[in-house]
Amino acid sequence: MSIEKVGVVGCGLMGSGIAQVAAQAGYPVVVREVSAQLVEKGLKSIEKNLARLVEKGNLSSADRDEIRGRLRGTTNVEDLKECDLIMEAIIEQLPAKRELWSSLDTICPKSAIFASNTSSLSITEMATFTQRPDRFVGLHFFNPVPVMKLVEVIRTIGTDPKVYDEVLTFAGKLGKTAVRTTDRTGFIVNRLLVPYILDAVRVLEEGVASIEDIDNSMKLGCGHPMGPLTLLDFVGLDTTYYIANIMFDEFKEKRFAPPPLLKRMVLAGWHGRKTGRGFYDYADPAKPRPMHLS
Ligand SMILES: NC(=O)c1ccc[n+]([C@@H]2O[C@H](COP(=O)([O-])OP(=O)(O)OC[C@H]3O[C@@H](n4cnc5c(N)ncnc54)[C@H](O)[C@@H]3O)[C@@H](O)[C@H]2O)c1
């Protein structure tokens, strides 16, 4: 069976991007949110993105209308029952995901494939909430979804290889480069990125270098588009702290342990760009100023 119609659950930051790229790739998409307002908010953000593409001359108005016509919002989980693939991008909380997957499992036909966009939870554990662990994978997109080319495709020890291949093909049809990985917390990108970012905090904490010098070192010495502390402010200190704790719990290795300074900043509510303060002060967002943290 091939994937012809897709469902997306959650139309926040990630879900709206996933729904957009699937509709752009020609798939009819049903998007489910918890309230009519959130359905509307999610669809509006997609419309805004498509309008920007039209303005820049990267999309015709006729194509925009066709793409928009392929997207249908709903608050009713039953409306997902005709989808061949369901991609979940709801809040990162296991009880919420458990409730969703077990209800979808009873609603959707046995042939439907389930995929989670989780960043830190176990795909294997989520598969146990259903009677179809062989048809359960991870599809980990990156933010912003329409721009970032990568998707990590995660198989568990129970995933049917044919299902896995089908999902890899689907990811390619979305115009993404799919990489294959297994169900280990952090997959590939966060497994490599999180210890690097945490080490940058440790370098600062130990007084090896200043915030600006750490960031400039990796930008100018290694050609990174931004330094690790700027990146941490972008991702969110709270999100990184949460993921680091889960990774430390999984691997019990010091390199995944959040440094005390990161914990203190999270406790203080300095979560980065979104709260106006992190390693930099964003009072003037165009000119972030390094914070004094000692
Ligand atoms: N933000 C990122 O950079 C990023 C990157 C990769 C993966 N992820 C993962 O993607 C998922 C979503 O993250 P996000 O950043 O889009 O969060 P978000 O808060 O922007 O969106 C989540 C949305 O899910 C909705 N929701 C909650 N329960 C629901 C349900 N039962 N049915 C339908 N909708 C429901 C919420 O109303 C909310 O709009 C998480 O699992 C996260 O770990 C996030």
GROMACS .gro file of C-alpha atoms and ligand atoms in nm:
model
  338
    1MET     CA    1   0.000   0.000   0.000
    2SER     CA    2   0.140   0.341  -0.086
    3ILE     CA    3   0.100   0.664   0.102
    4GLU     CA    4  -0.163   0.880  -0.068
    5LYS     CA    5  -0.331   1.081   0.203
    6VAL     CA    6  -0.163   1.207   0.517
    7GLY     CA    7  -0.274   1.325   0.858
    8VAL     CA    8  -0.087   1.565   1.086
    9VAL     CA    9  -0.173   1.590   1.455
   10GLY     CA   10  -0.080   1.918   1.619
   11CYS     CA   11  -0.058   2.236   1.415
   12GLY     CA   12   0.192   2.431   1.625
   13LEU     CA   13   0.543   2.525   1.521
   14MET     CA   14   0.634   2.183   1.379
   15GLY     CA   15   0.294   2.044   1.280
   16SER     CA   16   0.208   2.346   1.066
   17GLY     CA   17   0.542   2.315   0.885
   18ILE     CA   18   0.495   1.941   0.831
   19ALA     CA   19   0.141   1.994   0.699
   20GLN     CA   20   0.270   2.267   0.466
   21VAL     CA   21   0.550   2.059   0.310
   22ALA     CA   22   0.318   1.759   0.267
   23ALA     CA   23   0.057   1.975   0.088
   24GLN     CA   24   0.331   2.136  -0.122
   25ALA     CA   25   0.443   1.786  -0.223
   26GLY     CA   26   0.090   1.718  -0.354
   27TYR     CA   27  -0.060   1.515  -0.067
   28PRO     CA   28  -0.411   1.582   0.062
   29VAL     CA   29  -0.357   1.666   0.431
   30VAL     CA   30  -0.591   1.654   0.730
   31VAL     CA   31  -0.456   1.855   1.026
   32ARG     CA   32  -0.596   1.804   1.373
   33GLU     CA   33  -0.572   2.052   1.661
   34VAL     CA   34  -0.744   2.063   1.999
   35SER     CA   35  -0.961   2.369   1.933
   36ALA     CA   36  -1.109   2.556   1.636
   37GLN     CA   37  -0.898   2.861   1.728
   38LEU     CA   38  -0.577   2.658   1.716
   39VAL     CA   39  -0.679   2.500   1.384
   40GLU     CA   40  -0.730   2.848   1.247
   41LYS     CA   41  -0.406   2.981   1.396
   42GLY     CA   42  -0.207   2.691   1.246
   43LEU     CA   43  -0.365   2.724   0.901
   44LYS     CA   44  -0.312   3.103   0.911
   45SER     CA   45   0.059   3.054   0.974
   46ILE     CA   46   0.077   2.821   0.672
   47GLU     CA   47  -0.110   3.077   0.459
   48LYS     CA   48   0.139   3.343   0.570
   49ASN     CA   49   0.433   3.125   0.470
   50LEU     CA   50   0.279   3.049   0.131
   51ALA     CA   51   0.204   3.421   0.076
   52ARG     CA   52   0.570   3.499   0.143
   53LEU     CA   53   0.674   3.244  -0.122
   54VAL     CA   54   0.436   3.409  -0.371
   55GLU     CA   55   0.575   3.756  -0.286
   56LYS     CA   56   0.929   3.636  -0.345
   57GLY     CA   57   0.827   3.487  -0.679
   58ASN     CA   58   0.898   3.130  -0.564
   59LEU     CA   59   0.536   3.016  -0.598
   60SER     CA   60   0.252   3.114  -0.833
   61SER     CA   61  -0.082   3.227  -0.691
   62ALA     CA   62  -0.251   2.934  -0.867
   63ASP     CA   63  -0.012   2.685  -0.699
   64ARG     CA   64  -0.066   2.855  -0.363
   65ASP     CA   65  -0.442   2.810  -0.400
   66GLU     CA   66  -0.399   2.444  -0.495
   67ILE     CA   67  -0.172   2.380  -0.196
   68ARG     CA   68  -0.415   2.555   0.039
   69GLY     CA   69  -0.699   2.352  -0.114
   70ARG     CA   70  -0.523   2.029  -0.016
   71LEU     CA   71  -0.520   2.126   0.353
   72ARG     CA   72  -0.816   2.055   0.575
   73GLY     CA   73  -0.824   2.147   0.944
   74THR     CA   74  -1.026   1.961   1.204
   75THR     CA   75  -1.068   1.917   1.578
   76ASN     CA   76  -1.216   1.570   1.530
   77VAL     CA   77  -0.968   1.285   1.558
   78GLU     CA   78  -1.208   1.061   1.359
   79ASP     CA   79  -1.133   1.269   1.050
   80LEU     CA   80  -0.789   1.107   1.038
   81LYS     CA   81  -0.929   0.762   0.972
   82GLU     CA   82  -0.873   0.772   0.597
   83CYS     CA   83  -0.508   0.873   0.620
   84ASP     CA   84  -0.238   0.626   0.513
   85LEU     CA   85   0.028   0.798   0.724
   86ILE     CA   86  -0.026   0.995   1.043
   87MET     CA   87   0.249   1.227   1.163
   88GLU     CA   88   0.221   1.340   1.522
   89ALA     CA   89   0.365   1.675   1.635
   90ILE     CA   90   0.180   1.745   1.960
   91ILE     CA   91   0.328   1.863   2.290
   92GLU     CA   92   0.632   1.668   2.414
   93GLN     CA   93   0.452   1.484   2.695
   94LEU     CA   94   0.424   1.110   2.704
   95PRO     CA   95   0.074   1.088   2.864
   96ALA     CA   96  -0.068   1.314   2.588
   97LYS     CA   97   0.102   1.105   2.320
   98ARG     CA   98  -0.018   0.782   2.483
   99GLU     CA   99  -0.379   0.901   2.480
  100LEU     CA  100  -0.356   1.014   2.120
  101TRP     CA  101  -0.187   0.701   1.981
  102SER     CA  102  -0.419   0.460   2.158
  103SER     CA  103  -0.728   0.639   2.026
  104LEU     CA  104  -0.584   0.664   1.674
  105ASP     CA  105  -0.505   0.294   1.687
  106THR     CA  106  -0.873   0.210   1.728
  107ILE     CA  107  -0.989   0.467   1.470
  108CYS     CA  108  -0.743   0.407   1.185
  109PRO     CA  109  -0.729   0.096   0.966
  110LYS     CA  110  -0.457  -0.161   1.041
  111SER     CA  111  -0.273  -0.056   0.726
  112ALA     CA  112  -0.209   0.303   0.839
  113ILE     CA  113   0.147   0.398   0.935
  114PHE     CA  114   0.210   0.603   1.249
  115ALA     CA  115   0.505   0.843   1.281
  116SER     CA  116   0.610   1.065   1.571
  117ASN     CA  117   0.812   1.385   1.543
  118THR     CA  118   0.929   1.358   1.906
  119SER     CA  119   1.272   1.499   1.989
  120SER     CA  120   1.335   1.308   2.307
  121LEU     CA  121   1.077   1.038   2.381
  122SER     CA  122   1.122   0.674   2.288
  123ILE     CA  123   0.961   0.567   1.960
  124THR     CA  124   0.964   0.207   2.086
  125GLU     CA  125   0.766   0.304   2.395
  126MET     CA  126   0.512   0.499   2.189
  127ALA     CA  127   0.469   0.200   1.957
  128THR     CA  128   0.357  -0.006   2.258
  129PHE     CA  129   0.054   0.224   2.297
  130THR     CA  130  -0.076   0.068   1.974
  131GLN     CA  131  -0.140  -0.276   1.828
  132ARG     CA  132   0.087  -0.191   1.531
  133PRO     CA  133   0.447  -0.166   1.654
  134ASP     CA  134   0.556  -0.295   1.310
  135ARG     CA  135   0.396   0.011   1.146
  136PHE     CA  136   0.542   0.269   1.384
  137VAL     CA  137   0.841   0.496   1.308
  138GLY     CA  138   0.990   0.830   1.400
  139LEU     CA  139   1.000   1.116   1.150
  140HIS     CA  140   1.207   1.390   1.310
  141PHE     CA  141   1.187   1.716   1.117
  142PHE     CA  142   1.384   2.033   1.190
  143ASN     CA  143   1.264   2.385   1.254
  144PRO     CA  144   1.160   2.567   1.036
  145VAL     CA  145   1.029   2.258   0.854
  146PRO     CA  146   0.974   2.420   0.511
  147VAL     CA  147   1.336   2.544   0.510
  148MET     CA  148   1.542   2.272   0.678
  149LYS     CA  149   1.635   1.995   0.437
  150LEU     CA  150   1.693   1.714   0.686
  151VAL     CA  151   1.459   1.456   0.830
  152GLU     CA  152   1.576   1.175   1.058
  153VAL     CA  153   1.380   0.857   0.992
  154ILE     CA  154   1.381   0.634   1.298
  155ARG     CA  155   1.316   0.262   1.308
  156THR     CA  156   1.266   0.056   1.621
  157ILE     CA  157   1.355  -0.309   1.672
  158GLY     CA  158   0.991  -0.383   1.583
  159THR     CA  159   0.952  -0.171   1.267
  160ASP     CA  160   0.874  -0.370   0.951
  161PRO     CA  161   1.158  -0.300   0.700
  162LYS     CA  162   0.900  -0.252   0.421
  163VAL     CA  163   0.721   0.016   0.624
  164TYR     CA  164   1.056   0.181   0.695
  165ASP     CA  165   1.140   0.190   0.323
  166GLU     CA  166   0.799   0.334   0.243
  167VAL     CA  167   0.849   0.616   0.494
  168LEU     CA  168   1.200   0.686   0.360
  169THR     CA  169   1.050   0.718   0.010
  170PHE     CA  170   0.777   0.947   0.143
  171ALA     CA  171   1.039   1.172   0.313
  172GLY     CA  172   1.218   1.200  -0.023
  173LYS     CA  173   0.890   1.301  -0.191
  174LEU     CA  174   0.865   1.589   0.057
  175GLY     CA  175   1.193   1.715  -0.088
  176LYS     CA  176   1.385   1.628   0.226
  177THR     CA  177   1.712   1.441   0.266
  178ALA     CA  178   1.625   1.145   0.484
  179VAL     CA  179   1.885   0.991   0.713
  180ARG     CA  180   1.837   0.650   0.868
  181THR     CA  181   1.873   0.604   1.239
  182THR     CA  182   1.760   0.388   1.526
  183ASP     CA  183   1.562   0.463   1.839
  184ARG     CA  184   1.830   0.608   2.067
  185THR     CA  185   1.756   0.933   2.250
  186GLY     CA  186   1.881   1.228   2.046
  187PHE     CA  187   1.900   1.023   1.724
  188ILE     CA  188   2.192   1.164   1.520
  189VAL     CA  189   2.171   1.542   1.533
  190ASN     CA  190   2.100   1.597   1.902
  191ARG     CA  191   2.337   1.315   2.000
  192LEU     CA  192   2.619   1.519   1.845
  193LEU     CA  193   2.487   1.871   1.901
  194VAL     CA  194   2.378   1.857   2.266
  195PRO     CA  195   2.719   1.759   2.416
  196TYR     CA  196   2.885   2.027   2.200
  197ILE     CA  197   2.647   2.298   2.327
  198LEU     CA  198   2.680   2.178   2.688
  199ASP     CA  199   3.059   2.189   2.655
  200ALA     CA  200   3.036   2.551   2.540
  201VAL     CA  201   2.852   2.630   2.866
  202ARG     CA  202   3.122   2.443   3.061
  203VAL     CA  203   3.397   2.640   2.885
  204LEU     CA  204   3.221   2.961   2.993
  205GLU     CA  205   3.159   2.829   3.344
  206GLU     CA  206   3.526   2.738   3.389
  207GLY     CA  207   3.634   3.087   3.282
  208VAL     CA  208   3.821   2.961   2.976
  209ALA     CA  209   3.668   3.231   2.755
  210SER     CA  210   3.395   3.493   2.734
  211ILE     CA  211   3.052   3.447   2.572
  212GLU     CA  212   3.151   3.647   2.264
  213ASP     CA  213   3.489   3.476   2.227
  214ILE     CA  214   3.334   3.129   2.250
  215ASP     CA  215   3.078   3.217   1.982
  216ASN     CA  216   3.332   3.392   1.758
  217SER     CA  217   3.570   3.096   1.787
  218MET     CA  218   3.321   2.850   1.642
  219LYS     CA  219   3.189   3.098   1.384
  220LEU     CA  220   3.521   3.223   1.254
  221GLY     CA  221   3.740   2.923   1.332
  222CYS     CA  222   3.504   2.646   1.223
  223GLY     CA  223   3.271   2.824   0.981
  224HIS     CA  224   2.957   2.759   1.185
  225PRO     CA  225   2.671   2.997   1.095
  226MET     CA  226   2.635   3.090   1.464
  227GLY     CA  227   2.823   3.022   1.787
  228PRO     CA  228   2.702   2.758   2.037
  229LEU     CA  229   2.573   3.007   2.297
  230THR     CA  230   2.378   3.205   2.036
  231LEU     CA  231   2.239   2.874   1.913
  232LEU     CA  232   2.144   2.776   2.268
  233ASP     CA  233   1.955   3.107   2.304
  234PHE     CA  234   1.771   3.027   1.980
  235VAL     CA  235   1.675   2.670   2.069
  236GLY     CA  236   1.577   2.769   2.423
  237LEU     CA  237   1.773   2.696   2.740
  238ASP     CA  238   1.470   2.521   2.895
  239THR     CA  239   1.427   2.289   2.593
  240THR     CA  240   1.799   2.206   2.586
  241TYR     CA  241   1.804   2.145   2.961
  242TYR     CA  242   1.506   1.910   2.928
  243ILE     CA  243   1.662   1.714   2.641
  244ALA     CA  244   2.003   1.697   2.813
  245ASN     CA  245   1.842   1.546   3.123
  246ILE     CA  246   1.666   1.282   2.915
  247MET     CA  247   1.989   1.201   2.730
  248PHE     CA  248   2.183   1.180   3.057
  249ASP     CA  249   1.919   0.949   3.193
  250GLU     CA  250   1.949   0.728   2.883
  251PHE     CA  251   2.330   0.709   2.851
  252LYS     CA  252   2.452   0.797   3.203
  253GLU     CA  253   2.747   0.979   3.049
  254LYS     CA  254   2.880   1.307   3.191
  255ARG     CA  255   2.890   1.474   2.850
  256PHE     CA  256   2.508   1.478   2.845
  257ALA     CA  257   2.475   1.619   3.199
  258PRO     CA  258   2.345   1.978   3.204
  259PRO     CA  259   2.607   2.208   3.364
  260PRO     CA  260   2.502   2.388   3.687
  261LEU     CA  261   2.510   2.728   3.512
  262LEU     CA  262   2.254   2.611   3.255
  263LYS     CA  263   2.028   2.482   3.533
  264ARG     CA  264   2.055   2.813   3.725
  265MET     CA  265   1.968   3.014   3.414
  266VAL     CA  266   1.664   2.794   3.348
  267LEU     CA  267   1.555   2.832   3.713
  268ALA     CA  268   1.595   3.210   3.681
  269GLY     CA  269   1.365   3.209   3.377
  270TRP     CA  270   1.641   3.312   3.136
  271HIS     CA  271   1.536   3.079   2.856
  272GLY     CA  272   1.706   3.262   2.567
  273ARG     CA  273   1.564   3.471   2.286
  274LYS     CA  274   1.200   3.386   2.363
  275THR     CA  275   1.221   3.532   2.717
  276GLY     CA  276   1.445   3.824   2.617
  277ARG     CA  277   1.743   3.694   2.816
  278GLY     CA  278   1.981   3.400   2.797
  279PHE     CA  279   2.352   3.420   2.728
  280TYR     CA  280   2.264   3.746   2.555
  281ASP     CA  281   2.024   4.026   2.642
  282TYR     CA  282   1.771   4.083   2.361
  283ALA     CA  283   1.633   4.421   2.480
  284ASP     CA  284   1.732   4.529   2.129
  285PRO     CA  285   1.681   4.206   1.930
  286ALA     CA  286   1.887   4.342   1.641
  287LYS     CA  287   2.186   4.395   1.874
  288PRO     CA  288   2.207   4.120   2.137
  289ARG     CA  289   2.448   4.207   2.419
  290PRO     CA  290   2.638   3.941   2.613
  291MET     CA  291   2.513   3.898   2.970
  292HIS     CA  292   2.734   3.922   3.281
  293LEU     CA  293   2.687   3.583   3.438
  294SER     CA  294   2.950   3.560   3.711
  295LIG     N1  295   1.032   2.297   1.819
  295LIG     C1  296   1.129   2.230   1.760
  295LIG     O1  297   1.232   2.286   1.717
  295LIG     C2  298   1.113   2.081   1.737
  295LIG     C3  299   1.200   2.017   1.646
  295LIG     C4  300   1.181   1.879   1.620
  295LIG     C5  301   1.081   1.810   1.686
  295LIG     N2  302   0.997   1.875   1.775
  295LIG     C6  303   0.890   1.796   1.837
  295LIG     O2  304   0.768   1.826   1.770
  295LIG     C7  305   0.658   1.815   1.861
  295LIG     C8  306   0.580   1.945   1.860
  295LIG     O3  307   0.665   2.050   1.894
  295LIG     P1  308   0.629   2.203   1.858
  295LIG     O4  309   0.754   2.281   1.880
  295LIG     O5  310   0.559   2.209   1.728
  295LIG     O6  311   0.524   2.236   1.974
  295LIG     P2  312   0.408   2.345   1.974
  295LIG     O7  313   0.378   2.371   2.117
  295LIG     O8  314   0.441   2.461   1.885
  295LIG     O9  315   0.284   2.268   1.907
  295LIG     C9  316   0.221   2.160   1.966
  295LIG    C10  317   0.074   2.169   1.929
  295LIG    O10  318   0.011   2.046   1.958
  295LIG    C11  319  -0.121   2.074   1.997
  295LIG     N3  320  -0.178   1.958   2.066
  295LIG    C12  321  -0.157   1.915   2.192
  295LIG     N4  322  -0.224   1.800   2.214
  295LIG    C13  323  -0.289   1.770   2.097
  295LIG    C14  324  -0.373   1.663   2.055
  295LIG     N5  325  -0.406   1.564   2.136
  295LIG     N6  326  -0.420   1.667   1.927
  295LIG    C15  327  -0.388   1.766   1.844
  295LIG     N7  328  -0.306   1.869   1.878
  295LIG    C16  329  -0.258   1.870   2.003
  295LIG    C17  330  -0.110   2.199   2.083
  295LIG    O11  331  -0.235   2.267   2.088
  295LIG    C18  332  -0.002   2.277   2.006
  295LIG    O12  333  -0.059   2.368   1.913
  295LIG    C19  334   0.719   1.776   1.996
  295LIG    O13  335   0.714   1.637   2.010
  295LIG    C20  336   0.864   1.823   1.983
  295LIG    O14  337   0.953   1.748   2.063
  295LIG    C21  338   1.011   2.008   1.800
   0.00000   0.00000   0.00000
